């Protein structure tokens, strides 16, 4: 192991930065930074979970808005089924994105929190035990080293000061030598002063070299102790990096819907439904249901029987009851019925349909039929049909 001591290097040499007293703090604070990074990761993906939840809600609202309109649209057969499949696909996607939201919050977020609790232990007076242990370890390793460096700095300063004085004394001696204006006695004193400075410099140089030798002998041990504590911090960081890599992989797995089999199934079924649109089948269905292919009921001779007379009478009575009810309802909302409130705006598409505003109250006078329509009367006395799921009991 090479020694970090090189007395000929500049005093601010950066290659000694880690080994100098106190310069390990960034390694210690890395523990606190790691804890905060975990908090930031949790918050980051909680925000992403909100986006997933909002998207799921928007898909649900979209299907609720369009389903009654699609179901009552003039399309029919395979073409209508394809349009309806878009809505059912959105419902399934809404469930999927709700599931992603739950996974990001409860599974991934809780996983990071549990790891934080396991790896970071708070002290009573603040901070984490892990960073405190690292700080104490580095401080113990550097305490004797700092003392030796201080002693070395003192010896070097004394030696440099003596060398400077010797250099000045030599200059005075050189200037006085052979100068007839300076008395011999004074030249002798200048020479003695220079010799004294030289002896003092030699003594301090020897002391400086011994202190430097002591520091150099201690350097390997110091480096070993410092690297031992540093390796502990590296192991902690290695655990953090490895854990967060797995956490990110888990988040990626939840967000990566491109490989989700449910997504593939939804869009495969939607594609198959669209590809199943057949003009031949739809036109044939319309011909049989609404055209010449319908079952015929041509006029034919009918015998009179008492039972048929009773049936005609019941039909006439039923028509009278309906006419009486319609007349009563046309008088306004004071007629028989259930008071309901519109959930959404609805613009009537046909003359016999009501136009409603969200929050408007009116009477429902006939229950939902097979096509999902109810009959109602507004406060102004207008009577007509409206989608059943567009209103609730007030």
Short mmCIF file of C-alpha atoms in Angstrom, two decimals:
data_model
loop_
_atom_site.label_atom_id
_atom_site.label_comp_id
_atom_site.label_asym_id
_atom_site.label_seq_id
_atom_site.Cartn_x
_atom_site.Cartn_y
_atom_site.Cartn_z
CA UNK A 1 0.00 0.00 0.00
CA UNK A 2 1.50 3.32 -1.03
CA UNK A 3 1.95 6.08 1.52
CA UNK A 4 -0.15 9.24 1.19
CA UNK A 5 2.82 11.35 2.44
CA UNK A 6 4.72 13.37 -0.14
CA UNK A 7 6.26 16.38 1.51
CA UNK A 8 7.51 17.77 -1.78
CA UNK A 9 3.92 18.11 -3.11
CA UNK A 10 2.04 21.42 -2.82
CA UNK A 11 0.41 22.02 0.56
CA UNK A 12 -3.10 22.03 -1.05
CA UNK A 13 -2.55 18.87 -3.10
CA UNK A 14 -5.98 17.46 -3.99
CA UNK A 15 -4.80 13.83 -4.07
CA UNK A 16 -4.71 13.94 -0.25
CA UNK A 17 -8.22 15.41 0.10
CA UNK A 18 -9.88 12.25 1.47
CA UNK A 19 -6.99 11.51 3.83
CA UNK A 20 -6.92 14.99 5.33
CA UNK A 21 -8.80 15.47 8.65
CA UNK A 22 -12.55 16.04 8.29
CA UNK A 23 -12.68 15.38 4.55
CA UNK A 24 -14.71 12.18 4.98
CA UNK A 25 -17.95 14.03 5.81
CA UNK A 26 -19.45 13.63 2.33
CA UNK A 27 -19.19 9.86 2.77
CA UNK A 28 -20.95 10.09 6.15
CA UNK A 29 -23.76 12.35 4.90
CA UNK A 30 -24.34 9.92 2.04
CA UNK A 31 -26.33 7.83 4.55
CA UNK A 32 -28.73 10.68 5.30
CA UNK A 33 -28.95 11.48 1.58
CA UNK A 34 -29.86 7.84 0.86
CA UNK A 35 -32.74 7.98 3.34
CA UNK A 36 -34.06 11.20 1.79
CA UNK A 37 -33.72 9.72 -1.70
CA UNK A 38 -36.03 6.88 -0.63
CA UNK A 39 -38.60 9.42 0.57
CA UNK A 40 -38.36 11.24 -2.76
CA UNK A 41 -38.85 7.98 -4.69
CA UNK A 42 -41.98 7.16 -2.67
CA UNK A 43 -43.42 10.66 -3.25
CA UNK A 44 -42.54 10.57 -6.94
CA UNK A 45 -44.45 7.36 -7.63
CA UNK A 46 -47.34 8.33 -5.37
CA UNK A 47 -47.83 11.22 -7.80
CA UNK A 48 -47.70 8.74 -10.69
CA UNK A 49 -50.30 6.61 -8.89
CA UNK A 50 -52.62 9.63 -8.76
CA UNK A 51 -52.30 9.96 -12.53
CA UNK A 52 -53.20 6.28 -12.98
CA UNK A 53 -56.22 6.68 -10.67
CA UNK A 54 -57.42 9.81 -12.45
CA UNK A 55 -57.06 8.11 -15.83
CA UNK A 56 -59.09 5.14 -14.57
CA UNK A 57 -61.81 7.51 -13.33
CA UNK A 58 -61.87 9.37 -16.63
CA UNK A 59 -62.27 6.10 -18.54
CA UNK A 60 -65.20 5.13 -16.30
CA UNK A 61 -66.84 8.54 -16.75
CA UNK A 62 -66.34 8.30 -20.50
CA UNK A 63 -68.10 4.92 -20.72
CA UNK A 64 -70.92 6.11 -18.43
CA UNK A 65 -71.50 9.10 -20.68
CA UNK A 66 -71.47 7.24 -23.98
CA UNK A 67 -72.98 3.83 -23.16
CA UNK A 68 -76.64 4.93 -23.20
CA UNK A 69 -76.07 6.89 -26.38
CA UNK A 70 -74.26 4.02 -28.07
CA UNK A 71 -76.84 1.46 -26.94
CA UNK A 72 -79.64 3.59 -28.38
CA UNK A 73 -77.77 4.58 -31.52
CA UNK A 74 -79.17 3.83 -34.99
CA UNK A 75 -76.31 1.38 -35.62
CA UNK A 76 -77.15 -2.31 -35.42
CA UNK A 77 -75.68 -5.76 -35.74
CA UNK A 78 -71.90 -6.28 -35.84
CA UNK A 79 -71.21 -2.57 -36.32
CA UNK A 80 -73.02 -1.75 -33.07
CA UNK A 81 -71.19 -4.55 -31.25
CA UNK A 82 -67.84 -3.09 -32.36
CA UNK A 83 -68.77 0.35 -31.02
CA UNK A 84 -69.97 -1.16 -27.76
CA UNK A 85 -66.72 -3.13 -27.49
CA UNK A 86 -64.76 0.13 -27.27
CA UNK A 87 -66.75 0.97 -24.13
CA UNK A 88 -66.35 -2.45 -22.53
CA UNK A 89 -62.62 -2.33 -23.33
CA UNK A 90 -62.37 1.03 -21.56
CA UNK A 91 -64.06 -0.46 -18.48
CA UNK A 92 -61.47 -3.24 -18.39
CA UNK A 93 -58.62 -0.76 -18.88
CA UNK A 94 -60.02 1.32 -16.03
CA UNK A 95 -59.75 -1.68 -13.73
CA UNK A 96 -56.18 -2.30 -14.89
CA UNK A 97 -55.03 1.27 -14.24
CA UNK A 98 -56.74 1.21 -10.84
CA UNK A 99 -54.71 -1.92 -10.13
CA UNK A 100 -51.50 -0.12 -11.20
CA UNK A 101 -52.37 2.71 -8.81
CA UNK A 102 -52.81 0.29 -5.91
CA UNK A 103 -49.55 -1.50 -6.74
CA UNK A 104 -47.51 1.72 -6.81
CA UNK A 105 -48.89 2.88 -3.47
CA UNK A 106 -49.40 -0.26 -1.40
CA UNK A 107 -46.85 -2.65 -2.89
CA UNK A 108 -43.93 -0.55 -4.15
CA UNK A 109 -44.28 2.32 -1.68
CA UNK A 110 -44.66 0.01 1.32
CA UNK A 111 -41.70 -2.03 0.16
CA UNK A 112 -39.40 1.01 0.18
CA UNK A 113 -40.74 2.14 3.57
CA UNK A 114 -40.12 -1.28 5.09
CA UNK A 115 -36.57 -1.31 3.75
CA UNK A 116 -35.97 2.18 5.16
CA UNK A 117 -37.14 1.03 8.58
CA UNK A 118 -34.88 -2.02 8.42
CA UNK A 119 -31.74 -0.23 7.15
CA UNK A 120 -31.90 3.18 8.87
CA UNK A 121 -32.14 3.42 12.67
CA UNK A 122 -32.83 6.85 14.16
CA UNK A 123 -31.03 8.01 17.28
CA UNK A 124 -32.85 9.66 20.17
CA UNK A 125 -31.11 12.98 19.63
CA UNK A 126 -31.44 12.99 15.85
CA UNK A 127 -29.61 11.48 12.93
CA UNK A 128 -29.11 7.81 12.09
CA UNK A 129 -27.04 5.27 13.96
CA UNK A 130 -25.40 4.19 10.70
CA UNK A 131 -24.06 7.67 9.89
CA UNK A 132 -23.03 8.16 13.54
CA UNK A 133 -21.06 4.89 13.48
CA UNK A 134 -19.29 5.89 10.27
CA UNK A 135 -18.48 9.34 11.61
CA UNK A 136 -17.11 7.83 14.85
CA UNK A 137 -15.07 5.29 12.91
CA UNK A 138 -13.47 7.91 10.67
CA UNK A 139 -12.85 10.19 13.67
CA UNK A 140 -11.07 7.40 15.62
CA UNK A 141 -8.92 6.56 12.60
CA UNK A 142 -7.98 10.20 12.03
CA UNK A 143 -7.38 11.27 15.65
CA UNK A 144 -3.76 9.99 15.94
CA UNK A 145 -3.14 10.91 12.32
CA UNK A 146 -4.31 14.47 12.90
CA UNK A 147 -1.96 14.77 15.90
CA UNK A 148 0.98 13.55 13.86
CA UNK A 149 0.11 15.92 11.01
CA UNK A 150 -0.07 18.81 13.48
CA UNK A 151 3.33 17.85 14.91
CA UNK A 152 4.71 17.53 11.37
CA UNK A 153 3.32 20.92 10.40
CA UNK A 154 4.95 22.48 13.49
CA UNK A 155 8.33 20.85 12.74
CA UNK A 156 8.18 21.88 9.10
CA UNK A 157 7.29 25.46 10.03
CA UNK A 158 10.15 25.68 12.49
CA UNK A 159 12.61 24.24 9.97
CA UNK A 160 11.46 26.59 7.21
CA UNK A 161 11.70 29.57 9.56
CA UNK A 162 15.26 28.58 10.56
CA UNK A 163 16.21 28.04 6.92
CA UNK A 164 14.93 31.48 6.08
CA UNK A 165 16.98 33.05 8.90
CA UNK A 166 20.08 31.09 7.81
CA UNK A 167 19.59 32.28 4.25
CA UNK A 168 19.42 35.88 5.45
CA UNK A 169 22.50 35.38 7.65
CA UNK A 170 24.47 33.98 4.72
CA UNK A 171 23.51 37.03 2.69
CA UNK A 172 24.76 39.36 5.39
CA UNK A 173 27.97 37.32 5.74
CA UNK A 174 28.59 37.40 1.99
CA UNK A 175 28.04 41.17 1.92
CA UNK A 176 30.37 41.82 4.85
CA UNK A 177 33.20 39.55 3.70
CA UNK A 178 36.11 41.67 2.30
CA UNK A 179 34.19 44.92 2.85
CA UNK A 180 36.73 47.49 4.19
CA UNK A 181 33.94 49.63 5.60
CA UNK A 182 32.96 46.87 8.07
CA UNK A 183 35.23 46.25 10.99
CA UNK A 184 36.89 42.85 11.35
CA UNK A 185 35.25 42.40 14.70
CA UNK A 186 31.79 42.96 13.24
CA UNK A 187 32.52 40.62 10.33
CA UNK A 188 33.45 37.99 12.90
CA UNK A 189 30.17 38.48 14.74
CA UNK A 190 28.23 38.19 11.47
CA UNK A 191 30.06 34.95 10.72
CA UNK A 192 29.33 33.55 14.20
CA UNK A 193 25.67 34.46 13.82
CA UNK A 194 25.54 32.64 10.48
CA UNK A 195 27.20 29.56 11.97
CA UNK A 196 24.72 29.61 14.85
CA UNK A 197 21.83 29.81 12.38
CA UNK A 198 23.31 26.93 10.39
CA UNK A 199 23.58 24.73 13.49
CA UNK A 200 20.00 25.55 14.50
CA UNK A 201 18.77 24.80 10.98
CA UNK A 202 20.59 21.44 10.96
CA UNK A 203 19.04 20.56 14.32
CA UNK A 204 15.51 21.48 13.19
CA UNK A 205 16.01 19.67 9.89
CA UNK A 206 16.90 16.51 11.75
CA UNK A 207 13.84 16.88 13.95
CA UNK A 208 11.63 17.55 10.92
CA UNK A 209 12.99 14.47 9.13
CA UNK A 210 12.32 12.28 12.22
CA UNK A 211 8.76 13.54 12.54
CA UNK A 212 8.18 13.01 8.81
CA UNK A 213 9.61 9.51 9.09
CA UNK A 214 7.24 8.77 11.98
CA UNK A 215 4.28 10.02 9.97
CA UNK A 216 5.37 7.97 6.94
CA UNK A 217 5.67 4.82 9.08
CA UNK A 218 2.17 5.40 10.49
CA UNK A 219 0.58 6.17 7.09
CA UNK A 220 -0.08 2.52 6.03
CA UNK A 221 -1.87 1.79 9.30
CA UNK A 222 -3.86 5.01 8.98
CA UNK A 223 -4.84 4.21 5.40
CA UNK A 224 -5.89 0.70 6.39
CA UNK A 225 -8.13 1.94 9.20
CA UNK A 226 -9.65 4.64 7.03
CA UNK A 227 -10.29 2.22 4.16
CA UNK A 228 -11.86 -0.24 6.60
CA UNK A 229 -14.41 2.36 7.73
CA UNK A 230 -14.89 3.52 4.12
CA UNK A 231 -15.58 -0.06 3.05
CA UNK A 232 -18.37 -0.22 5.64
CA UNK A 233 -19.97 2.82 4.02
CA UNK A 234 -19.53 1.22 0.58
CA UNK A 235 -21.31 -1.92 1.76
CA UNK A 236 -24.23 0.16 3.04
CA UNK A 237 -24.38 2.01 -0.28
CA UNK A 238 -24.12 -1.24 -2.23
CA UNK A 239 -27.17 -2.57 -0.36
CA UNK A 240 -29.08 0.63 -1.13
CA UNK A 241 -28.23 0.56 -4.83
CA UNK A 242 -29.11 -3.14 -5.14
CA UNK A 243 -32.40 -2.68 -3.31
CA UNK A 244 -33.47 0.37 -5.30
CA UNK A 245 -32.60 -1.42 -8.52
CA UNK A 246 -35.07 -4.17 -7.58
CA UNK A 247 -37.61 -1.56 -6.47
CA UNK A 248 -37.34 0.22 -9.83
CA UNK A 249 -37.72 -3.12 -11.64
CA UNK A 250 -40.90 -3.77 -9.67
CA UNK A 251 -42.26 -0.31 -10.56
CA UNK A 252 -41.31 -0.89 -14.20
CA UNK A 253 -43.14 -4.22 -14.18
CA UNK A 254 -46.30 -2.53 -12.89
CA UNK A 255 -46.12 0.38 -15.33
CA UNK A 256 -45.07 -1.57 -18.42
CA UNK A 257 -48.48 -2.34 -19.87
CA UNK A 258 -46.94 -3.31 -23.21
CA UNK A 259 -46.18 -6.77 -21.80
CA UNK A 260 -49.37 -7.06 -19.77
CA UNK A 261 -51.39 -10.05 -20.96
CA UNK A 262 -54.66 -8.43 -19.85
CA UNK A 263 -53.96 -5.42 -22.07
CA UNK A 264 -53.12 -7.68 -24.98
CA UNK A 265 -56.34 -9.62 -24.44
CA UNK A 266 -58.46 -6.44 -24.32
CA UNK A 267 -57.08 -5.05 -27.55
CA UNK A 268 -57.01 -8.44 -29.29
CA UNK A 269 -60.71 -8.93 -28.51
CA UNK A 270 -61.47 -5.37 -29.64
CA UNK A 271 -59.57 -5.95 -32.89
CA UNK A 272 -61.38 -9.24 -33.47
CA UNK A 273 -64.75 -7.57 -32.85
CA UNK A 274 -63.93 -4.82 -35.33
CA UNK A 275 -62.76 -7.36 -37.90
CA UNK A 276 -66.03 -9.23 -37.38
CA UNK A 277 -68.02 -6.31 -38.78
CA UNK A 278 -69.86 -7.75 -41.77
CA UNK A 279 -71.99 -5.70 -44.12
CA UNK A 280 -73.50 -8.93 -45.45
CA UNK A 281 -74.62 -10.16 -42.01
CA UNK A 282 -75.87 -6.74 -40.88
CA UNK A 283 -77.86 -6.16 -44.05
CA UNK A 284 -79.35 -9.63 -43.85
CA UNK A 285 -80.34 -9.03 -40.22
CA UNK A 286 -82.00 -5.72 -41.13
CA UNK A 287 -83.84 -7.35 -44.00
CA UNK A 288 -85.20 -10.07 -41.70
CA UNK A 289 -85.91 -7.75 -38.76
CA UNK A 290 -87.15 -4.59 -40.50
CA UNK A 291 -87.51 -5.44 -44.21
CA UNK A 292 -89.14 -7.86 -46.59
CA UNK A 293 -87.70 -10.80 -44.69
CA UNK A 294 -89.86 -10.11 -41.65
CA UNK A 295 -92.48 -12.69 -40.74
CA UNK A 296 -95.69 -11.90 -42.61
CA UNK A 297 -99.15 -11.71 -41.10
CA UNK A 298 -101.36 -11.42 -44.12
CA UNK A 299 -105.12 -10.92 -43.61
CA UNK A 300 -107.03 -14.16 -43.42
CA UNK A 301 -110.50 -15.31 -42.60
CA UNK A 302 -111.13 -15.47 -38.87
CA UNK A 303 -114.04 -17.20 -37.15
CA UNK A 304 -115.80 -15.35 -34.38
CA UNK A 305 -115.45 -16.83 -30.93
CA UNK A 306 -116.35 -15.56 -27.45
CA UNK A 307 -112.66 -15.68 -26.40
CA UNK A 308 -111.61 -13.37 -29.22
CA UNK A 309 -114.35 -10.93 -28.25
CA UNK A 310 -112.97 -10.85 -24.71
CA UNK A 311 -109.45 -10.20 -26.00
CA UNK A 312 -110.64 -7.25 -28.10
CA UNK A 313 -112.45 -5.82 -25.08
CA UNK A 314 -109.33 -6.06 -22.91
CA UNK A 315 -107.25 -4.32 -25.57
CA UNK A 316 -109.80 -1.45 -25.79
CA UNK A 317 -109.80 -1.05 -21.99
CA UNK A 318 -105.96 -1.00 -21.94
CA UNK A 319 -105.86 1.78 -24.51
CA UNK A 320 -108.32 3.83 -22.44
CA UNK A 321 -106.17 3.43 -19.32
CA UNK A 322 -103.04 4.58 -21.19
CA UNK A 323 -104.88 7.57 -22.64
CA UNK A 324 -106.18 8.55 -19.19
CA UNK A 325 -102.66 8.30 -17.69
CA UNK A 326 -101.13 10.35 -20.48
CA UNK A 327 -103.80 13.03 -20.03
CA UNK A 328 -103.13 13.20 -16.31
CA UNK A 329 -99.36 13.44 -16.81
CA UNK A 330 -99.69 16.22 -19.38
CA UNK A 331 -101.19 18.45 -16.68
CA UNK A 332 -97.76 18.85 -15.06
CA UNK A 333 -95.53 17.32 -12.45
CA UNK A 334 -98.35 17.11 -9.92
CA UNK A 335 -99.43 13.86 -11.56
CA UNK A 336 -98.56 10.35 -10.44
CA UNK A 337 -94.92 9.34 -10.73
CA UNK A 338 -91.55 9.35 -8.94
CA UNK A 339 -89.60 12.55 -8.52
CA UNK A 340 -86.08 12.18 -9.99
CA UNK A 341 -83.03 14.37 -10.61
CA UNK A 342 -80.97 14.51 -13.84
CA UNK A 343 -77.36 13.38 -13.34
CA UNK A 344 -76.05 14.70 -16.66
CA UNK A 345 -77.03 17.06 -19.44
CA UNK A 346 -78.99 15.36 -22.19
CA UNK A 347 -80.10 16.84 -25.51
CA UNK A 348 -83.09 15.08 -26.97
CA UNK A 349 -82.32 13.64 -30.39
CA UNK A 350 -85.92 12.89 -31.41
CA UNK A 351 -89.22 14.82 -31.03
CA UNK A 352 -90.42 12.39 -28.33
CA UNK A 353 -87.23 12.78 -26.20
CA UNK A 354 -86.70 15.21 -23.32
CA UNK A 355 -83.85 17.71 -23.10
CA UNK A 356 -82.45 17.77 -19.55
CA UNK A 357 -79.92 19.76 -17.57
CA UNK A 358 -77.80 18.18 -14.81
CA UNK A 359 -79.52 18.78 -11.46
CA UNK A 360 -82.98 19.40 -12.97
CA UNK A 361 -85.85 17.64 -11.14
CA UNK A 362 -88.85 16.13 -12.88
CA UNK A 363 -91.28 13.18 -12.67
CA UNK A 364 -90.62 9.68 -13.91
CA UNK A 365 -94.05 8.35 -14.98
CA UNK A 366 -93.03 5.11 -16.67
CA UNK A 367 -90.35 2.61 -15.66
CA UNK A 368 -87.39 1.61 -17.83
CA UNK A 369 -88.25 -0.40 -20.93
CA UNK A 370 -86.18 -3.09 -22.65
CA UNK A 371 -84.15 -0.46 -24.51
CA UNK A 372 -83.10 1.42 -21.35
CA UNK A 373 -85.57 4.36 -21.71
CA UNK A 374 -87.96 5.90 -19.17
CA UNK A 375 -90.79 8.37 -19.69
CA UNK A 376 -90.84 11.59 -17.71
CA UNK A 377 -92.56 14.97 -17.38
CA UNK A 378 -90.64 18.17 -16.75
CA UNK A 379 -91.72 21.09 -14.51
CA UNK A 380 -92.90 22.90 -17.62
CA UNK A 381 -95.20 20.04 -18.55
CA UNK A 382 -93.15 18.58 -21.40
CA UNK A 383 -93.45 14.80 -21.64
CA UNK A 384 -90.98 12.49 -23.34
CA UNK A 385 -88.36 9.77 -23.13
CA UNK A 386 -84.90 9.94 -21.49
CA UNK A 387 -82.07 7.44 -20.84
CA UNK A 388 -82.78 5.58 -17.58
CA UNK A 389 -79.23 5.90 -16.22
CA UNK A 390 -79.23 9.67 -16.70
CA UNK A 391 -81.37 10.26 -13.59
CA UNK A 392 -81.67 9.13 -9.97
CA UNK A 393 -84.42 9.40 -7.35
CA UNK A 394 -84.42 12.93 -5.90
#
